[in-house]
CSV table of C-alpha atoms in Angstrom, one decimal:
chain,number,residue,atom,x,y,z
A,1,MET,CA,157.4,-81.7,-75.1
A,2,CYS,CA,153.8,-82.6,-76.3
A,3,GLN,CA,152.6,-83.4,-80.4
A,4,LEU,CA,149.6,-81.7,-81.6
A,5,LEU,CA,147.7,-82.9,-84.7
A,6,GLY,CA,145.1,-80.9,-86.9
A,7,MET,CA,142.4,-82.1,-89.8
A,8,ASN,CA,140.1,-79.2,-91.2
A,9,CYS,CA,138.5,-80.3,-94.5
A,10,ASN,CA,135.7,-79.1,-96.9
A,11,THR,CA,133.7,-82.3,-96.4
A,12,PRO,CA,133.7,-84.5,-93.6
A,13,THR,CA,136.5,-87.3,-93.2
A,14,ASP,CA,138.1,-90.2,-91.1
A,15,ILE,CA,141.5,-89.3,-89.8
A,16,VAL,CA,142.3,-93.5,-89.2
A,17,PHE,CA,145.3,-92.9,-90.7
A,18,SER,CA,147.2,-89.8,-89.7
A,19,PHE,CA,145.9,-90.3,-86.3
A,20,THR,CA,147.4,-94.7,-86.9
A,21,GLY,CA,150.7,-92.7,-86.9
A,22,PHE,CA,150.2,-89.8,-84.5
A,23,ALA,CA,149.3,-92.0,-81.9
A,24,THR,CA,152.5,-94.3,-82.3
A,25,ARG,CA,154.7,-91.5,-81.0
A,26,GLY,CA,153.0,-91.7,-78.1
A,27,GLY,CA,155.1,-94.3,-76.4
A,28,LEU,CA,156.4,-96.5,-78.9
A,29,THR,CA,158.7,-94.3,-81.5
A,30,ASP,CA,158.9,-91.2,-79.2
A,31,HIS,CA,158.4,-90.9,-75.9
A,32,HIS,CA,154.9,-88.6,-75.6
A,33,SER,CA,153.5,-90.9,-73.2
A,34,ASP,CA,151.6,-89.2,-69.9
A,35,GLY,CA,148.1,-89.3,-72.0
A,36,TRP,CA,146.5,-88.1,-75.0
A,37,GLY,CA,143.1,-87.0,-76.5
A,38,ILE,CA,140.8,-86.1,-79.2
A,39,ALA,CA,138.3,-84.4,-80.4
A,40,PHE,CA,136.4,-84.4,-83.2
A,41,PHE,CA,133.4,-82.3,-84.1
A,42,GLU,CA,130.2,-83.3,-85.6
A,43,GLY,CA,128.1,-80.2,-86.7
A,44,ALA,CA,127.6,-78.8,-83.3
A,45,GLY,CA,128.3,-81.4,-81.0
A,46,VAL,CA,132.1,-82.4,-80.0
A,47,ARG,CA,132.8,-86.2,-79.6
A,48,THR,CA,135.9,-86.5,-77.3
A,49,PHE,CA,138.2,-88.9,-76.1
A,50,VAL,CA,141.2,-89.0,-73.6
A,51,ASP,CA,142.9,-91.2,-71.7
A,52,HIS,CA,145.9,-90.9,-69.0
A,53,GLN,CA,147.2,-94.0,-69.8
A,54,ALA,CA,150.3,-93.9,-72.5
A,55,ALA,CA,148.4,-93.3,-76.6
A,56,ILE,CA,150.6,-96.8,-77.8
A,57,ALA,CA,148.6,-98.6,-74.5
A,58,SER,CA,145.2,-97.2,-74.5
A,59,PRO,CA,142.4,-99.2,-75.7
A,60,VAL,CA,140.5,-96.4,-76.8
A,61,ALA,CA,143.1,-95.1,-78.9
A,62,GLU,CA,142.8,-98.5,-80.3
A,63,LEU,CA,139.2,-97.9,-80.5
A,64,ILE,CA,140.0,-94.1,-82.5
A,65,LYS,CA,142.8,-96.1,-85.2
A,66,GLN,CA,139.3,-99.5,-86.2
A,67,TYR,CA,136.4,-96.4,-85.4
A,68,PRO,CA,136.1,-94.1,-89.2
A,69,ILE,CA,134.6,-91.2,-87.1
A,70,LYS,CA,134.2,-88.3,-90.1
A,71,SER,CA,134.3,-85.0,-89.0
A,72,GLN,CA,135.6,-81.2,-91.1
A,73,HIS,CA,137.4,-80.6,-87.5
A,74,VAL,CA,140.0,-82.7,-85.4
A,75,ILE,CA,142.0,-81.9,-82.7
A,76,ALA,CA,144.8,-84.6,-81.0
A,77,HIS,CA,147.2,-84.3,-78.8
A,78,ILE,CA,149.3,-87.1,-76.9
A,79,ARG,CA,151.1,-84.9,-73.4
A,80,LYS,CA,154.8,-85.4,-72.2
A,81,ALA,CA,154.1,-83.7,-68.9
A,82,THR,CA,156.1,-80.3,-68.3
A,83,GLN,CA,153.3,-78.9,-66.0
A,84,GLY,CA,151.1,-81.2,-64.2
A,85,ARG,CA,151.3,-84.8,-62.7
A,86,VAL,CA,149.9,-87.9,-65.1
A,87,ALA,CA,146.2,-87.2,-64.3
A,88,LEU,CA,143.0,-87.1,-66.8
A,89,ALA,CA,142.2,-83.8,-65.9
A,90,ASN,CA,145.2,-82.6,-67.5
A,91,CYS,CA,145.0,-84.3,-70.7
A,92,HIS,CA,144.1,-82.6,-73.9
A,93,PRO,CA,142.0,-81.4,-75.8
A,94,PHE,CA,140.2,-79.3,-73.3
A,95,VAL,CA,136.9,-78.3,-74.5
A,96,ARG,CA,134.4,-75.2,-73.3
A,97,GLU,CA,131.7,-73.3,-74.6
A,98,LEU,CA,131.9,-69.6,-75.9
A,99,TRP,CA,128.7,-67.7,-77.6
A,100,GLY,CA,126.7,-71.1,-77.6
A,101,ARG,CA,129.6,-73.4,-79.7
A,102,TYR,CA,131.6,-75.4,-78.5
A,103,TRP,CA,135.4,-74.8,-79.1
A,104,VAL,CA,138.3,-77.4,-78.5
A,105,PHE,CA,142.3,-76.0,-77.7
A,106,ALA,CA,145.5,-78.0,-77.3
A,107,HIS,CA,148.8,-77.0,-76.8
A,108,ASN,CA,152.8,-77.8,-76.6
A,109,GLY,CA,155.2,-76.4,-75.6
A,110,ASP,CA,155.7,-74.7,-71.9
A,111,LEU,CA,154.7,-71.4,-70.7
A,112,LYS,CA,156.8,-70.0,-67.3
A,113,ASN,CA,155.5,-67.2,-65.3
A,114,PHE,CA,152.0,-67.1,-67.1
A,115,THR,CA,149.5,-66.7,-64.0
A,116,PRO,CA,146.7,-64.2,-66.2
A,117,GLN,CA,143.6,-63.2,-63.4
A,118,LEU,CA,140.9,-65.8,-64.3
A,119,ASP,CA,137.8,-63.7,-63.2
A,120,GLY,CA,135.0,-64.9,-65.5
A,121,PRO,CA,133.2,-68.2,-66.1
A,122,TYR,CA,136.1,-70.0,-67.2
A,123,ARG,CA,138.7,-72.1,-64.8
A,124,PRO,CA,141.0,-74.5,-64.9
A,125,VAL,CA,139.7,-78.4,-63.9
A,126,GLY,CA,143.5,-79.5,-63.8
A,127,THR,CA,147.2,-78.1,-63.4
A,128,THR,CA,148.5,-77.4,-66.5
A,129,ASP,CA,149.6,-74.0,-68.0
A,130,SER,CA,148.0,-75.0,-71.8
A,131,GLU,CA,144.5,-75.2,-69.8
A,132,GLN,CA,145.1,-71.8,-68.1
A,133,ALA,CA,146.6,-70.4,-71.3
A,134,PHE,CA,142.9,-71.8,-73.2
A,135,CYS,CA,140.9,-70.1,-70.3
A,136,TYR,CA,143.0,-67.1,-70.6
A,137,ILE,CA,142.0,-67.0,-74.3
A,138,LEU,CA,137.8,-67.1,-74.0
A,139,GLN,CA,138.2,-65.0,-71.2
A,140,GLU,CA,139.5,-62.0,-73.6
A,141,PHE,CA,137.7,-63.1,-76.5
A,142,ARG,CA,134.4,-62.6,-74.0
A,143,LYS,CA,136.0,-59.6,-73.1
A,144,ARG,CA,136.8,-57.9,-76.2
A,145,PHE,CA,133.4,-58.9,-77.8
A,146,GLY,CA,130.5,-59.6,-75.5
A,147,ASP,CA,128.4,-61.9,-76.1
A,148,THR,CA,128.5,-61.7,-80.1
A,149,LEU,CA,130.8,-63.7,-81.9
A,150,PRO,CA,132.4,-62.2,-84.5
A,151,PRO,CA,133.9,-61.8,-87.6
A,152,LEU,CA,136.8,-64.7,-88.7
A,153,ALA,CA,138.6,-61.4,-89.8
A,154,GLU,CA,138.1,-59.5,-85.8
A,155,LEU,CA,138.6,-62.6,-83.9
A,156,ARG,CA,141.7,-63.7,-85.6
A,157,ALA,CA,143.3,-60.2,-85.3
A,158,ALA,CA,142.4,-60.5,-81.2
A,159,LEU,CA,143.8,-63.8,-81.1
A,160,ARG,CA,147.0,-62.8,-83.0
A,161,GLU,CA,147.4,-60.2,-80.3
A,162,ILE,CA,146.3,-62.6,-77.9
A,163,ALA,CA,148.7,-65.4,-78.5
A,164,ASP,CA,151.5,-62.9,-78.8
A,165,TYR,CA,151.0,-61.8,-74.9
A,166,ILE,CA,151.2,-65.8,-74.3
A,167,ALA,CA,154.2,-66.8,-76.1
A,168,GLY,CA,155.8,-63.8,-74.5
A,169,HIS,CA,156.0,-66.4,-71.3
A,170,GLY,CA,157.6,-69.2,-73.3
A,171,THR,CA,156.7,-71.9,-75.9
A,172,PHE,CA,153.5,-71.7,-77.3
A,173,ASN,CA,152.0,-73.9,-80.3
A,174,MET,CA,148.4,-74.5,-80.2
A,175,LEU,CA,145.4,-75.2,-81.8
A,176,LEU,CA,142.2,-74.1,-81.6
A,177,SER,CA,138.9,-74.6,-83.3
A,178,ASP,CA,135.0,-74.0,-83.0
A,179,GLY,CA,133.5,-76.7,-85.5
A,180,SER,CA,133.7,-73.4,-87.9
A,181,ALA,CA,137.4,-72.7,-88.8
A,182,LEU,CA,140.8,-74.2,-87.5
A,183,TYR,CA,143.1,-71.7,-85.6
A,184,THR,CA,146.7,-72.6,-85.8
A,185,HIS,CA,149.7,-70.5,-83.4
A,186,CYS,CA,153.6,-71.9,-83.9
A,187,SER,CA,156.4,-70.8,-81.5
A,188,THR,CA,159.0,-73.8,-82.4
A,189,HIS,CA,157.2,-76.3,-85.2
A,190,LEU,CA,154.6,-77.0,-86.7
A,191,TYR,CA,153.9,-78.2,-90.5
A,192,TYR,CA,150.8,-78.5,-92.3
A,193,ILE,CA,150.1,-79.9,-95.9
A,194,ILE,CA,147.2,-79.7,-98.0
A,195,ARG,CA,145.4,-82.9,-100.3
A,196,LYS,CA,143.6,-82.7,-102.8
A,197,HIS,CA,143.3,-83.4,-106.2
A,198,PRO,CA,145.3,-85.2,-108.2
A,199,PHE,CA,145.5,-87.1,-104.8
A,200,THR,CA,148.9,-89.7,-104.2
A,201,THR,CA,149.8,-92.9,-102.2
A,202,ALA,CA,151.2,-91.7,-98.4
A,203,LYS,CA,153.4,-93.4,-96.2
A,204,LEU,CA,153.6,-93.4,-92.4
A,205,SER,CA,156.9,-92.4,-91.3
A,206,ASP,CA,156.2,-93.7,-87.6
A,207,ASP,CA,154.2,-97.2,-88.8
A,208,GLU,CA,154.7,-99.8,-92.0
A,209,LEU,CA,150.6,-98.2,-93.4
A,210,SER,CA,150.1,-96.7,-96.6
A,211,VAL,CA,147.2,-95.2,-98.3
A,212,ASP,CA,146.1,-94.5,-101.8
A,213,PHE,CA,144.0,-91.3,-101.3
A,214,ALA,CA,142.6,-91.1,-104.7
A,215,GLN,CA,140.6,-94.6,-103.9
A,216,VAL,CA,139.3,-93.1,-101.1
A,217,THR,CA,138.1,-89.9,-102.3
A,218,THR,CA,136.4,-87.4,-104.6
A,219,VAL,CA,138.3,-84.8,-107.2
A,220,ASN,CA,136.9,-82.2,-105.0
A,221,ASP,CA,138.2,-83.3,-101.8
A,222,ARG,CA,140.6,-81.4,-99.9
A,223,VAL,CA,142.0,-81.9,-96.3
A,224,ALA,CA,144.5,-79.8,-94.5
A,225,VAL,CA,146.4,-81.6,-91.9
A,226,ILE,CA,148.7,-79.8,-89.1
A,227,VAL,CA,151.3,-81.5,-86.9
A,228,THR,CA,153.8,-80.8,-84.8
A,229,GLN,CA,156.3,-82.8,-86.8
A,230,PRO,CA,155.4,-84.4,-90.8
A,231,LEU,CA,153.7,-87.6,-90.1
A,232,THR,CA,154.8,-89.1,-93.7
A,233,ASN,CA,158.1,-89.3,-95.7
A,234,ASN,CA,157.0,-89.2,-99.8
A,235,GLU,CA,155.0,-85.9,-99.4
A,236,VAL,CA,156.2,-82.4,-99.0
A,237,TRP,CA,155.1,-80.7,-95.4
A,238,THR,CA,155.0,-76.6,-95.2
A,239,PRO,CA,156.8,-76.0,-92.5
A,240,TYR,CA,155.7,-73.1,-89.9
A,241,GLN,CA,157.6,-69.6,-89.3
A,242,PRO,CA,158.3,-69.0,-85.9
A,243,GLY,CA,155.8,-66.8,-84.6
A,244,GLU,CA,153.3,-67.4,-87.3
A,245,LEU,CA,149.2,-68.1,-86.9
A,246,LYS,CA,147.5,-69.3,-89.3
A,247,VAL,CA,143.6,-70.4,-90.3
A,248,PHE,CA,141.9,-73.3,-91.6
A,249,VAL,CA,138.9,-73.4,-93.8
A,250,ASP,CA,137.5,-76.0,-95.4
A,251,GLY,CA,140.6,-77.9,-95.8
A,252,ASP,CA,142.9,-74.3,-96.8
A,253,VAL,CA,144.6,-71.4,-95.5
A,254,VAL,CA,142.7,-68.3,-95.0
A,255,VAL,CA,144.8,-65.8,-95.8
């Protein structure tokens, strides 16, 4: 299956360190070589990069490793195809508009017999179960809340119901963001870490790279990183429980 990487912060932060280790799993230290993508929220806009090539061989991925784009919300994905051929249209993350803001989504898993009736403006462009799930989520949001963005607590409760329904068709690990919060759901494997003062040195599991975060942060910074499998081997990552949904705002979990 695929792998996910998300970042949510209280101040714009680059993801070069985490993405460097993550991209290595796209064909070198792991076999997720059927495409990749990453999306950065910047104000009301979204900067999106996708490529059907393996992340380890993609010139675009190399650009991301060298280009410290700063964002408070980032979603990345490396693909191992289960449904849909290797093609640009099937690369995550997917982007759509709802309530005058962009929504970004990525999924890890395999949904069986998931054929929701999509009768609104949200239709898949590619042929993945993931994009179908994304379109279904946004369609349900619009059906439940009309043209008005609801409070976060109401949206979270609705997503809880929708995610439970989708997960009834298979594995549904996902990341979803509108640039104000990062919504995450686990069926099988997700881990998170919140880095804050006092910061320490972290070392990647898939690369020789390490960084002393105390040298590149302030005492007020807070950064949450969510991933399918831990990226570092000298930090404590918290595992999700199957069926758990967590929402992150400003680098922390919203209870």
